[in-house]
Coordinates of C-alpha atoms in Angstrom, one line a residue:
Chain Q
M644 CA 0.0 0.0 0.0
T645 CA 1.5 3.3 -1.0
S646 CA 1.5 6.4 1.0
A647 CA -1.0 9.1 0.1
N648 CA 1.6 11.6 1.0
G649 CA 3.1 11.5 -2.5
A650 CA 1.1 14.3 -3.9
S651 CA 1.3 17.8 -2.4
A652 CA -2.4 18.4 -2.3
N653 CA -2.8 16.8 1.1
G654 CA -0.2 18.9 2.7
S655 CA 2.4 17.4 4.9
S656 CA 1.4 17.9 8.5
G657 CA 2.8 14.6 9.5
A658 CA 0.0 12.7 7.9
S659 CA 0.5 9.0 8.4
A660 CA -1.3 7.4 5.5
N661 CA -0.4 3.8 6.3
G662 CA -2.7 2.4 9.0
S663 CA 0.0 0.2 10.4
S664 CA 2.2 3.1 11.5
G665 CA -0.4 4.5 13.8
A666 CA -4.0 5.7 13.3
S667 CA -4.2 9.3 12.3
L668 CA -7.5 11.1 11.9
H669 CA -7.5 14.3 9.8
H670 CA -10.7 16.2 10.2
D671 CA -10.5 19.3 8.0
A672 CA -12.9 22.2 7.3
F673 CA -13.0 23.4 3.7
F674 CA -14.6 26.8 3.0
Y675 CA -15.8 27.6 -0.5
D676 CA -18.0 30.1 -2.2
T677 CA -17.9 29.1 -5.9
D678 CA -18.3 25.9 -7.8
D679 CA -14.9 26.4 -9.4
S680 CA -13.1 26.6 -6.1
Y681 CA -15.0 23.6 -4.8
V682 CA -13.9 21.5 -7.7
A683 CA -10.3 22.9 -7.9
A684 CA -9.7 22.0 -4.2
L685 CA -11.4 18.6 -3.9
V686 CA -10.7 16.8 -7.2
P687 CA -6.9 16.5 -6.8
P688 CA -7.0 14.7 -3.4
I689 CA -9.8 12.5 -4.8
R690 CA -7.7 11.6 -7.8
T691 CA -4.6 11.0 -5.6
A692 CA -6.5 8.7 -3.3
L693 CA -8.0 6.8 -6.2
A694 CA -4.6 6.4 -7.8
D695 CA -3.3 5.0 -4.5
G696 CA -6.1 2.5 -4.4
L697 CA -7.8 4.1 -1.4
P698 CA -11.5 4.2 -0.8
V699 CA -13.2 7.5 -1.5
M700 CA -16.6 8.5 -0.1
A701 CA -18.3 11.7 -1.1
V702 CA -21.2 12.5 1.1
V703 CA -22.3 15.7 -0.6
P704 CA -25.4 17.4 -2.0
P705 CA -26.5 16.1 -5.4
S706 CA -25.5 19.4 -7.1
N707 CA -22.0 19.1 -5.8
A708 CA -21.9 15.4 -6.7
D709 CA -22.6 16.4 -10.3
L710 CA -19.8 19.0 -10.2
L711 CA -17.3 16.4 -8.9
S712 CA -18.4 13.7 -11.3
A713 CA -18.1 16.0 -14.3
A714 CA -14.6 16.9 -13.3
L715 CA -13.5 13.3 -12.5
G716 CA -14.9 11.9 -15.7
T717 CA -14.3 8.2 -15.9
S718 CA -12.9 8.0 -12.4
T719 CA -16.3 8.9 -11.0
G720 CA -17.3 5.2 -10.8
N721 CA -14.7 4.5 -8.2
V722 CA -16.0 7.2 -5.8
E723 CA -18.9 6.2 -3.5
F724 CA -21.4 9.0 -3.7
I725 CA -24.0 9.3 -1.0
A726 CA -26.6 12.1 -0.8
A727 CA -25.8 14.3 2.1
D728 CA -29.3 14.7 3.3
Q729 CA -29.7 10.9 3.5
W730 CA -26.5 10.4 5.4
Y731 CA -26.8 13.3 7.8
R732 CA -30.2 12.6 9.3
H733 CA -29.3 12.2 12.9
P734 CA -26.0 13.4 14.5
H735 CA -25.5 10.4 16.8
G736 CA -26.6 8.0 14.0
T737 CA -24.1 9.5 11.7
V738 CA -21.3 9.0 14.2
A739 CA -22.3 5.4 14.4
A740 CA -22.4 5.1 10.6
Y741 CA -18.9 6.5 10.2
H742 CA -17.7 4.1 12.9
A743 CA -19.2 1.2 11.0
V744 CA -17.6 2.3 7.7
L745 CA -14.2 2.8 9.4
D746 CA -14.4 -0.4 11.4
D747 CA -15.2 -2.4 8.3
L748 CA -12.0 -1.0 6.7
G749 CA -10.2 -2.3 9.8
G750 CA -7.4 0.1 9.5
R751 CA -6.1 -1.6 6.4
V752 CA -6.5 1.4 4.2
R753 CA -6.9 5.1 4.9
P754 CA -10.1 6.4 3.2
L755 CA -10.8 9.9 2.0
V756 CA -14.2 11.1 3.0
I757 CA -15.7 14.3 1.7
G758 CA -18.3 14.9 4.3
E759 CA -20.5 17.9 3.6
V760 CA -22.8 18.1 6.6
H761 CA -26.4 18.7 5.8
F762 CA -27.1 21.3 8.5
G763 CA -30.9 21.5 8.1
D764 CA -33.3 24.3 8.6
T765 CA -33.5 25.3 12.2
E766 CA -31.1 26.7 14.8
L767 CA -31.6 23.6 16.9
D768 CA -30.6 21.4 13.9
W769 CA -27.5 23.6 13.3
A770 CA -26.6 23.2 17.0
G771 CA -26.9 19.5 16.8
W772 CA -24.6 19.2 13.8
T773 CA -22.1 21.6 15.2
R774 CA -21.9 19.5 18.3
Y775 CA -21.5 16.5 16.0
E776 CA -18.6 18.1 14.2
A777 CA -16.9 18.8 17.6
A778 CA -17.5 15.2 18.9
L779 CA -16.2 13.6 15.7
N780 CA -12.6 14.7 16.7
R781 CA -12.8 12.4 19.7
A782 CA -15.4 9.8 18.5
L783 CA -13.3 8.8 15.5
D784 CA -9.8 9.5 16.9
R785 CA -8.8 5.8 16.9
H786 CA -9.4 5.6 13.2
D787 CA -7.1 6.3 10.2
A788 CA -8.9 8.6 7.8
H789 CA -8.9 11.9 6.1
I790 CA -12.2 13.7 6.4
I791 CA -12.7 17.0 4.6
C792 CA -15.9 18.9 5.5
P793 CA -16.9 21.4 2.9
Y794 CA -18.7 24.5 4.1
D795 CA -20.6 26.6 1.6
T796 CA -20.2 30.1 3.0
R797 CA -22.8 31.4 0.6
S798 CA -25.7 29.5 2.1
L799 CA -24.7 28.5 5.6
H800 CA -25.4 30.7 8.6
R801 CA -22.5 32.8 9.8
T802 CA -22.3 31.1 13.2
V803 CA -22.3 27.7 11.6
V804 CA -19.3 28.8 9.4
E805 CA -17.5 30.4 12.4
N806 CA -18.0 27.3 14.5
A807 CA -16.5 25.2 11.8
R808 CA -13.2 26.8 12.7
R809 CA -13.6 25.7 16.3
T810 CA -14.7 22.2 15.5
H811 CA -11.9 21.3 13.0
P812 CA -8.2 21.2 13.9
H813 CA -7.2 22.1 10.3
V814 CA -8.5 24.1 7.4
F815 CA -8.1 22.4 4.0
E816 CA -7.2 24.9 1.3
G817 CA -6.5 22.6 -1.6
E818 CA -2.8 23.3 -1.8
A819 CA -2.2 23.0 1.9
R820 CA -3.7 22.2 5.2
T821 CA -3.3 24.9 7.9
A822 CA -3.9 24.6 11.6
S823 CA -7.1 26.3 12.7
A824 CA -6.2 29.0 15.2
D825 CA -9.7 28.8 16.7
Y826 CA -9.8 25.0 17.2
V827 CA -11.0 24.0 20.6
E828 CA -10.9 20.4 21.9
P829 CA -14.4 18.9 22.0
E830 CA -14.4 18.4 25.8
Q831 CA -13.9 22.2 26.3
L832 CA -16.0 23.3 23.3
I833 CA -19.2 21.2 23.6
P834 CA -20.3 22.6 27.0
H835 CA -20.2 26.1 25.4
L836 CA -22.0 25.3 22.2
P837 CA -25.7 26.2 21.9
P838 CA -28.0 23.4 22.8
T839 CA -29.8 21.2 20.3
A840 CA -32.7 20.6 22.6
Q841 CA -34.2 22.9 25.2
V842 CA -36.5 22.7 28.1
P843 CA -39.8 24.3 26.9
T844 CA -40.9 27.4 28.8
R845 CA -44.5 26.5 29.2
P846 CA -45.7 24.1 32.0
P847 CA -45.4 20.4 31.1
D848 CA -48.4 18.3 30.1
V849 CA -47.3 15.4 32.2
R850 CA -45.2 15.6 35.4
L851 CA -44.2 12.6 37.4
D852 CA -41.8 12.1 40.3
V853 CA -39.8 8.9 39.8
D854 CA -39.0 7.3 43.1
G855 CA -38.4 3.5 43.0
T856 CA -39.7 1.6 40.1
I857 CA -39.4 3.3 36.7
R858 CA -42.0 1.2 35.0
E859 CA -44.8 3.7 35.9
A860 CA -42.8 6.6 34.5
R861 CA -42.0 4.6 31.4
Q862 CA -45.7 3.7 30.9
A863 CA -46.7 7.3 31.4
F864 CA -44.3 8.3 28.7
A865 CA -45.6 5.7 26.3
A866 CA -49.1 6.8 26.9
A867 CA -48.2 10.4 26.2
A868 CA -46.3 9.5 23.1
T869 CA -49.2 7.4 21.9
G870 CA -51.6 10.2 22.7
A871 CA -49.4 12.5 20.7
G872 CA -50.3 10.4 17.7
L873 CA -46.9 8.8 17.2
P874 CA -46.9 5.4 15.5
T875 CA -46.4 2.3 17.6
D876 CA -42.9 1.5 16.6
E877 CA -41.8 5.1 17.2
V878 CA -43.4 5.0 20.7
E879 CA -41.6 1.7 21.4
R880 CA -38.2 3.3 20.3
L881 CA -38.6 6.4 22.3
T882 CA -39.9 4.6 25.3
I883 CA -36.7 2.5 25.3
A884 CA -34.7 5.6 25.1
V885 CA -36.5 7.4 28.0
N886 CA -36.2 4.2 30.0
E887 CA -32.4 4.2 29.6
V888 CA -32.3 7.8 30.8
L889 CA -34.5 7.0 33.8
T890 CA -32.4 3.9 34.5
N891 CA -29.3 6.1 34.5
A892 CA -31.0 8.5 36.9
A893 CA -31.9 5.6 39.2
V894 CA -28.4 4.0 39.1
H895 CA -26.1 7.0 38.9
G896 CA -28.3 9.9 39.7
G897 CA -29.3 9.2 43.3
G898 CA -32.4 7.2 42.6
Q899 CA -34.8 10.1 42.5
A900 CA -35.8 11.9 39.4
S901 CA -38.5 13.9 37.8
L902 CA -40.1 13.3 34.5
R903 CA -41.7 16.0 32.5
I904 CA -43.3 15.7 29.1
W905 CA -44.5 18.3 26.7
V906 CA -46.7 17.3 23.7
D907 CA -47.0 19.8 20.9
G908 CA -49.0 19.5 17.7
G909 CA -47.8 17.4 14.8
G910 CA -46.3 14.6 16.9
R911 CA -43.7 16.8 18.5
L912 CA -42.7 15.7 22.0
T913 CA -40.1 16.9 24.5
C914 CA -39.2 14.9 27.5
V915 CA -37.0 16.1 30.4
V916 CA -35.6 13.8 33.0
E917 CA -33.9 15.5 35.9
D918 CA -32.0 13.9 38.8
R919 CA -30.1 15.3 41.7
G920 CA -27.1 13.1 41.4
P921 CA -23.5 14.0 40.6
G922 CA -24.2 14.6 37.0
I923 CA -22.1 13.5 34.1
E924 CA -18.7 15.0 33.7
D925 CA -18.0 13.8 30.2
P926 CA -19.5 16.1 27.6
L927 CA -19.0 13.4 25.0
V928 CA -21.3 10.8 26.6
G929 CA -23.5 9.3 24.0
Y930 CA -21.2 10.3 21.2
I931 CA -18.6 7.6 21.8
P932 CA -19.9 4.2 21.0
P933 CA -19.3 1.8 24.0
S934 CA -16.5 -0.7 23.4
P935 CA -17.7 -4.2 22.7
G936 CA -18.5 -6.0 25.9
A937 CA -18.8 -2.8 27.9
T938 CA -21.1 -3.1 30.9
E939 CA -21.6 0.6 31.2
G940 CA -22.2 3.5 29.0
Y941 CA -24.3 1.8 26.4
G942 CA -27.6 3.0 27.9
M943 CA -27.0 6.6 27.1
W944 CA -25.5 5.7 23.7
L945 CA -28.7 3.9 22.8
A946 CA -30.9 6.7 24.2
R947 CA -29.1 9.3 22.0
Q948 CA -29.3 7.0 19.0
L949 CA -33.0 6.6 19.3
F950 CA -34.1 10.2 20.1
P951 CA -33.7 12.7 17.2
R952 CA -32.3 15.4 19.5
S953 CA -30.9 15.2 23.0
E954 CA -29.0 17.3 25.5
L955 CA -27.4 16.2 28.7
T956 CA -26.5 19.1 31.0
S957 CA -24.9 18.7 34.4
S958 CA -25.7 21.5 36.8
P959 CA -22.9 23.0 38.9
D960 CA -24.7 22.3 42.1
G961 CA -25.4 18.7 41.2
G962 CA -27.8 17.0 39.0
L963 CA -28.2 15.9 35.4
T964 CA -30.9 17.3 33.1
A965 CA -31.6 15.2 30.1
V966 CA -33.7 16.9 27.4
L967 CA -35.0 14.5 24.7
A968 CA -36.9 15.9 21.8
T969 CA -38.4 14.6 18.6
A970 CA -38.4 16.7 15.5
Chain S
M1490 CA -52.3 -19.9 25.8
R1491 CA -51.2 -20.5 29.4
S1492 CA -51.9 -17.9 32.0
S1493 CA -48.8 -16.0 33.0
G1494 CA -47.8 -13.1 35.2
V1495 CA -47.8 -12.0 38.8
L1496 CA -50.9 -13.0 40.7
A1497 CA -52.5 -11.4 43.7
S1498 CA -53.3 -14.8 45.1
P1499 CA -52.5 -18.3 44.1
S1500 CA -55.5 -19.4 42.1
A1501 CA -54.9 -21.8 39.3
S1502 CA -56.1 -22.0 35.7
P1503 CA -55.4 -25.0 33.5
H1504 CA -51.7 -25.9 33.3
S1505 CA -50.9 -23.3 36.0
H1506 CA -47.5 -23.6 37.5
I1507 CA -47.3 -21.0 40.3
C1508 CA -44.2 -20.0 42.2
S1509 CA -45.1 -18.7 45.7
V1510 CA -42.3 -16.9 47.6
F1511 CA -43.6 -16.6 51.1
D1512 CA -42.2 -15.7 54.5
G1513 CA -42.6 -18.5 57.1
E1514 CA -44.3 -21.9 57.0
A1515 CA -47.7 -20.6 58.2
A1516 CA -48.1 -18.5 55.1
F1517 CA -47.6 -21.5 52.8
R1518 CA -49.9 -23.7 54.8
D1519 CA -52.7 -21.2 54.5
A1520 CA -52.2 -20.8 50.8
A1521 CA -52.0 -24.6 50.3
V1522 CA -55.3 -25.1 52.1
D1523 CA -57.1 -22.7 49.7
F1524 CA -55.2 -24.0 46.7
L1525 CA -55.9 -27.7 47.4
G1526 CA -59.6 -26.9 48.3
A1527 CA -60.0 -25.4 44.9
G1528 CA -58.6 -28.6 43.4
V1529 CA -61.3 -30.7 45.1
K1530 CA -63.9 -28.7 43.1
Q1531 CA -62.0 -29.3 39.9
G1532 CA -62.0 -33.0 40.5
E1533 CA -58.2 -33.2 40.7
R1534 CA -56.2 -35.6 42.8
L1535 CA -54.2 -33.6 45.3
I1536 CA -50.6 -34.0 46.5
Y1537 CA -49.3 -32.0 49.4
S1538 CA -45.5 -32.2 49.9
V1539 CA -43.5 -30.3 52.5
D1540 CA -40.3 -30.8 54.4
R1541 CA -42.0 -32.5 57.4
P1542 CA -40.9 -35.6 59.3
S1543 CA -44.1 -37.5 59.0
V1544 CA -47.4 -37.9 57.2
E1545 CA -49.2 -37.0 60.4
A1546 CA -47.4 -33.6 60.5
L1547 CA -48.5 -33.0 56.9
R1548 CA -52.1 -33.9 57.8
D1549 CA -52.0 -31.4 60.7
D1550 CA -50.9 -28.7 58.3
L1551 CA -54.1 -29.1 56.4
D1552 CA -56.5 -29.1 59.4
D1553 CA -58.5 -26.3 57.8
L1554 CA -59.1 -28.2 54.6
D1555 CA -62.7 -29.4 54.5
D1556 CA -63.1 -33.2 54.8
V1557 CA -59.3 -33.6 54.8
D1558 CA -59.5 -37.1 56.4
T1559 CA -62.0 -38.3 53.9
L1560 CA -59.9 -37.0 51.1
V1561 CA -56.9 -38.9 52.5
D1562 CA -58.8 -42.1 53.0
D1563 CA -60.3 -41.9 49.5
G1564 CA -56.9 -41.5 48.0
A1565 CA -57.9 -38.1 46.7
L1566 CA -55.3 -36.4 48.8
L1567 CA -51.8 -37.8 49.0
L1568 CA -49.6 -36.6 51.8
R1569 CA -45.9 -36.9 50.8
P1570 CA -43.0 -35.8 53.0
L1571 CA -40.8 -33.8 50.6
F1572 CA -37.7 -36.0 50.6
E1573 CA -39.9 -39.1 50.0
V1574 CA -41.2 -37.6 46.8
Y1575 CA -38.1 -35.8 45.6
G1576 CA -35.3 -37.7 47.2
S1577 CA -32.7 -36.1 49.3
P1578 CA -31.2 -32.8 48.0
D1579 CA -28.0 -34.5 46.9
G1580 CA -29.9 -37.5 45.3
F1581 CA -32.3 -35.3 43.4
D1582 CA -32.5 -36.2 39.8
V1583 CA -34.3 -33.8 37.4
E1584 CA -35.3 -36.3 34.8
R1585 CA -36.4 -39.0 37.3
Q1586 CA -38.5 -36.5 39.2
T1587 CA -40.2 -35.2 36.1
E1588 CA -41.0 -38.8 35.2
T1589 CA -42.4 -39.4 38.6
Y1590 CA -44.9 -36.7 38.1
R1591 CA -45.8 -37.9 34.6
K1592 CA -46.7 -41.3 36.1
A1593 CA -48.7 -39.7 38.9
I1594 CA -50.7 -37.7 36.4
A1595 CA -51.4 -40.8 34.3
E1596 CA -52.5 -42.7 37.5
A1597 CA -54.8 -39.8 38.5
V1598 CA -56.5 -39.8 35.2
D1599 CA -56.8 -43.6 35.2
D1600 CA -58.4 -43.4 38.6
G1601 CA -61.0 -41.0 37.3
Y1602 CA -59.6 -37.7 38.3
S1603 CA -59.5 -34.7 35.9
G1604 CA -55.8 -34.3 36.7
L1605 CA -53.2 -33.7 39.4
R1606 CA -52.8 -30.7 41.7
V1607 CA -49.7 -30.3 43.7
A1608 CA -48.8 -27.9 46.6
A1609 CA -45.2 -28.3 47.5
D1610 CA -42.9 -26.3 49.7
A1611 CA -39.5 -27.2 48.0
S1612 CA -37.4 -24.9 50.2
G1613 CA -35.6 -27.9 51.7
L1614 CA -34.2 -28.7 48.2
A1615 CA -32.8 -25.3 47.5
T1616 CA -30.8 -24.3 50.5
T1617 CA -27.4 -24.4 48.8
E1618 CA -26.4 -22.8 45.6
T1619 CA -25.8 -26.1 43.9
H1620 CA -29.2 -27.4 45.0
R1621 CA -30.9 -24.2 44.0
R1622 CA -29.4 -24.3 40.5
R1623 CA -30.7 -27.9 40.1
M1624 CA -34.1 -27.0 41.4
L1625 CA -34.3 -24.1 39.0
Q1626 CA -33.5 -26.5 36.2
Y1627 CA -36.0 -29.0 37.4
E1628 CA -38.8 -26.3 37.6
M1629 CA -38.1 -25.4 34.0
E1630 CA -38.1 -29.0 32.9
V1631 CA -41.3 -30.0 34.8
D1632 CA -42.9 -26.9 33.4
R1633 CA -42.5 -28.4 29.9
T1634 CA -44.6 -31.4 31.1
M1635 CA -47.1 -29.3 32.9
A1636 CA -47.7 -27.2 29.8
E1637 CA -49.1 -30.3 28.0
L1638 CA -50.5 -32.5 30.7
P1639 CA -53.4 -32.0 33.2
M1640 CA -51.4 -30.9 36.2
V1641 CA -51.3 -27.7 38.2
A1642 CA -48.8 -26.8 40.9
L1643 CA -48.1 -24.3 43.6
C1644 CA -44.4 -24.4 44.3
G1645 CA -43.4 -22.7 47.6
Y1646 CA -40.1 -21.2 48.4
D1647 CA -39.6 -19.8 51.9
R1648 CA -37.8 -16.5 51.9
T1649 CA -37.0 -16.8 55.6
R1650 CA -35.0 -19.9 54.7
L1651 CA -33.5 -19.0 51.3
G1652 CA -33.3 -15.2 51.4
D1653 CA -33.9 -13.2 48.3
A1654 CA -32.5 -16.1 46.2
A1655 CA -36.0 -17.5 46.6
L1656 CA -37.2 -14.9 44.1
D1657 CA -35.0 -16.5 41.4
F1658 CA -37.6 -19.3 41.1
C1659 CA -40.3 -16.8 40.0
A1660 CA -38.4 -16.2 36.8
V1661 CA -38.8 -19.9 35.8
H1662 CA -42.5 -20.2 36.4
P1663 CA -45.3 -18.9 34.2
E1664 CA -47.0 -17.4 37.2
S1665 CA -45.8 -16.2 40.6
V1666 CA -47.2 -14.7 43.8
S1667 CA -45.3 -13.1 46.6
S1668 CA -46.9 -10.6 49.0
G1669 CA -44.4 -8.0 50.1
T1670 CA -42.5 -8.2 46.9
D1671 CA -42.6 -5.4 44.3
P1672 CA -44.3 -6.9 41.2
A1673 CA -41.9 -5.0 39.0
M1674 CA -39.1 -7.1 40.5
L1675 CA -40.9 -10.2 39.2
G1676 CA -41.2 -8.5 35.8
F1677 CA -40.2 -11.3 33.5
R1678 CA -40.6 -15.1 33.3
F1679 CA -39.5 -18.1 31.2
F1680 CA -42.1 -20.9 30.7
Y1681 CA -43.3 -23.3 28.1
D1682 CA -46.3 -22.7 25.9
G1683 CA -47.3 -24.2 22.6
G1684 CA -44.3 -26.5 22.7
R1685 CA -41.7 -23.7 22.9
L1686 CA -39.9 -21.8 25.5
C1687 CA -41.3 -18.4 26.0
L1688 CA -39.9 -15.2 27.6
A1689 CA -42.6 -12.8 28.7
G1690 CA -43.0 -9.7 30.8
E1691 CA -40.6 -6.8 31.2
I1692 CA -36.9 -6.8 31.7
D1693 CA -35.7 -3.6 33.2
L1694 CA -33.8 -2.3 36.2
A1695 CA -36.3 -3.7 38.7
S1696 CA -36.2 -7.2 37.4
R1697 CA -32.6 -7.2 36.4
P1698 CA -31.5 -9.1 39.6
L1699 CA -33.4 -12.2 38.5
L1700 CA -31.7 -12.4 35.1
P1701 CA -28.4 -14.2 35.8
A1702 CA -29.9 -17.3 37.5
A1703 CA -32.7 -17.5 34.9
L1704 CA -30.3 -17.3 31.9
D1705 CA -28.1 -19.9 33.4
V1706 CA -31.0 -22.3 33.5
V1707 CA -32.0 -21.5 29.9
A1708 CA -28.5 -22.0 28.7
A1709 CA -28.4 -25.4 30.4
T1710 CA -31.7 -26.7 28.9
G1711 CA -29.7 -28.9 26.5
D1712 CA -31.9 -28.7 23.5
A1713 CA -29.8 -28.9 20.3
E1714 CA -31.7 -26.0 19.0
L1715 CA -32.9 -23.4 21.5
V1716 CA -36.0 -21.7 20.3
L1717 CA -37.1 -18.7 22.4
D1718 CA -40.4 -17.0 21.7
V1719 CA -40.3 -13.4 22.9
A1720 CA -43.6 -12.3 21.5
G1721 CA -44.8 -11.8 25.1
L1722 CA -41.8 -9.7 26.1
E1723 CA -43.4 -6.3 26.4
F1724 CA -40.3 -4.4 27.3
V1725 CA -36.5 -5.1 27.4
D1726 CA -33.8 -2.5 28.2
A1727 CA -30.2 -2.3 26.9
A1728 CA -28.9 -4.3 29.9
G1729 CA -31.5 -7.0 29.3
M1730 CA -30.6 -7.2 25.6
S1731 CA -26.9 -7.4 26.5
A1732 CA -27.7 -10.3 28.9
L1733 CA -29.7 -12.1 26.2
D1734 CA -26.7 -11.5 23.8
R1735 CA -24.4 -13.2 26.3
L1736 CA -26.9 -16.1 26.4
A1737 CA -26.8 -16.3 22.6
H1738 CA -23.0 -16.3 22.7
E1739 CA -23.0 -19.1 25.3
V1740 CA -25.5 -21.3 23.5
L1741 CA -23.8 -20.8 20.1
S1742 CA -20.4 -21.5 21.5
T1743 CA -21.4 -25.0 22.5
G1744 CA -22.2 -25.8 18.9
R1745 CA -26.0 -25.5 19.4
T1746 CA -28.3 -23.3 17.4
M1747 CA -30.6 -20.6 18.7
R1748 CA -33.6 -18.9 17.3
V1749 CA -35.4 -16.0 18.8
E1750 CA -38.9 -15.5 17.5
G1751 CA -41.3 -12.6 17.8
A1752 CA -38.8 -9.9 18.5
S1753 CA -40.0 -6.5 17.3
A1754 CA -38.2 -4.5 14.6
T1755 CA -37.4 -1.9 17.3
V1756 CA -35.6 -4.5 19.5
R1757 CA -33.7 -5.8 16.5
R1758 CA -32.7 -2.3 15.6
C1759 CA -31.5 -1.7 19.2
C1760 CA -29.4 -4.9 19.0
E1761 CA -27.8 -3.5 15.8
I1762 CA -27.1 -0.1 17.5
L1763 CA -25.6 -1.9 20.5
G1764 CA -23.5 -4.2 18.4
L1765 CA -25.2 -7.3 19.9
D1766 CA -24.3 -9.4 16.9
A1767 CA -24.9 -12.8 18.4
L1768 CA -28.4 -12.0 19.6
E1769 CA -29.2 -10.2 16.3
S1770 CA -28.1 -13.3 14.4
T1771 CA -30.7 -15.4 16.3
M1772 CA -33.6 -13.1 15.5
A1773 CA -35.9 -14.0 12.7
E1774 CA -37.2 -11.4 10.3
A1775 CA -40.7 -10.2 11.3
A1776 CA -43.5 -11.8 9.3
A1777 CA -44.9 -9.4 6.7

C-alpha cells in the first residue's frame, strides 16, 4: 500500500497514511463560495486517493456530486457518492455510521471522506450538527482517515461557518492544510455550544416524580407519546430511550428523578428527566460508542441514537438534566 | 395460551405452575389449604408435599381443609413428605423427578380424576447454591410437562430460609405470587407454551437481579436448537438485551443453534445499535 503523501495536495502535516504506523484522523474544514473553487480544491485529493487505491466516499449534496463527477470523468465510478441529506439525518446515528464504515475497513486502508454536513433548517438542527462536528474529533480518533468537510459560505449561517473553525483542527485549502487557530478540543468546546434541545418554557403536560420503580414513568411516557399520535414503533423506540435515561438516573443519579413531558402538535414531543445526582462530567457521553462487551455507557448511547435530539447538561450544584426531543 | 404473570393470590387456571415466595411456613400452609380446596372442586387428585418428618405432620398442616381425612382415606389427597417424593437434595434427579410426576398424572387420570394438583414447599431442596441451581433447572423441565398434561402446581419457596434467592424461582414459572415483593421485580418469566420456551413480561432495572440465574437455567436446557419465543416480552432494556446476547454467545459457543422469534423490529434495531451481533443473528425477520 503506497502512502497518500506523495502528492502535495494533502499537505504534509505529519500525515500518516499507512494504517499500520499509527492511526491518524485528519478532520479538516474546507470553506468555499464558488463551484470552481469547490472542484479545484477537492478533485486533486480524490484523484490521488484513487490512484493510491484508497476508498473515497463523497457525502455531498447532489449538485456538488454532479460537479465532482463531471470533473472526475471516468474515475467517477470509483467514488462512492452518498446524498448528504440521506447520510446526515441524525447526529448520533451519523457518528455510528462512520464508525461502521471505518471499522469495516479495519485500519487496512486510509479512506478519503468528503463529508459535507447537511445542517438542516433550524437553529436547533445547526446546534446538533455543530456538536457532532466537535464530537467527531474524539469519537473517531482511533481511526485512520482523512475527512474533509466542505462548508458553503454562501448559504450556511454565519455562526455555523464560524463554529467550523472551532470544530476542525485544520482548514483544508487545496494546496495546503493549515492549523485552525480557533480550534478547541471537544471536551472544552461542547459545553459552550448552543443546545440542540431545550426545556420548553410553558408548563409540562405530564409531570411525574420517579422514586423507585421506573415502570410507571415509562408507561406514562408511552401513553403520552401514543396520545401525541406517534406510530407504535416510534413509541416503542422512544420509550426504550427514555427508560435508559430513567435507569441512568436511578443507578447513577441518586435514585430520585422527575419526568416532565410536553406534547406539541404534529407529533412533537419533548421529555425532560432531571435527577439530583453527581451529573455526568464527560460532555461526550452518548457520542462515543461503547466498546464491545462494555457493561456501562451503552444505555446513554442507545438513548441518544433513538431520540432525534438530546442534550445532557450537568448542573454546577449537582444533578443531570436530560432533554430529549423529537423533530 | 397459558396464563402468565404476577398473581395477587395463588389461584390456578389449566396448566398453572405458580411460584409462591412466602415468609414463614404458616403463610404457605394457609395458601396450600385454599389451593388444594379449589382442586377438590376441579375433581383433581391432590398432592401435598412439604419438608415434614411425618405424614401426620402434613395432615396437621391441612387441618383447615374441608373433609381432609375423607380425602386422604379416599386417595384423593396424597400426603408426601418432601424428601420421600423428591429424594434427598443430593440425590435429586431432574429427569427422574419429572418422570415421577408424569406417572402420577397418568395414574390420577386412570383413577377417574381430571388431573393432578400439587402444593409443595420445596425450600428444603434449595438451601445451597448447587441445589438451588438444580431445582431451577427442574422447575423449567417440569414446566415443559405441565404445559401439556393435566397438572397444576403451587411451588413454595420460603424467603425466611432462602433469602432473596427464593425470588430466582419466580423467573422460571409462568405465574408467581409473593406478597411483600414489588411486582416490578418479578417483571419477566420463562415458561413453556405451545411447545416452545417463551420469555414474557418486562426486563428492566427492577427485574434485572433475577436475570443471571434464569439465563443460566435457559443456557443449560440442553436442546440442540434453543427456540425462544419473545412475542410476550413487552419491554426489554439495553442491559437486558446485552444479557440475552451473552446467552446467545454461550449457546452458540457450545455448537448449538438458537432462534429468537417474535422480536419487534425496534428490538432488532437496538441490537444493531448496541452491536449485539450474536443476539441479532438469532432473531428471525418479522412476518410481513
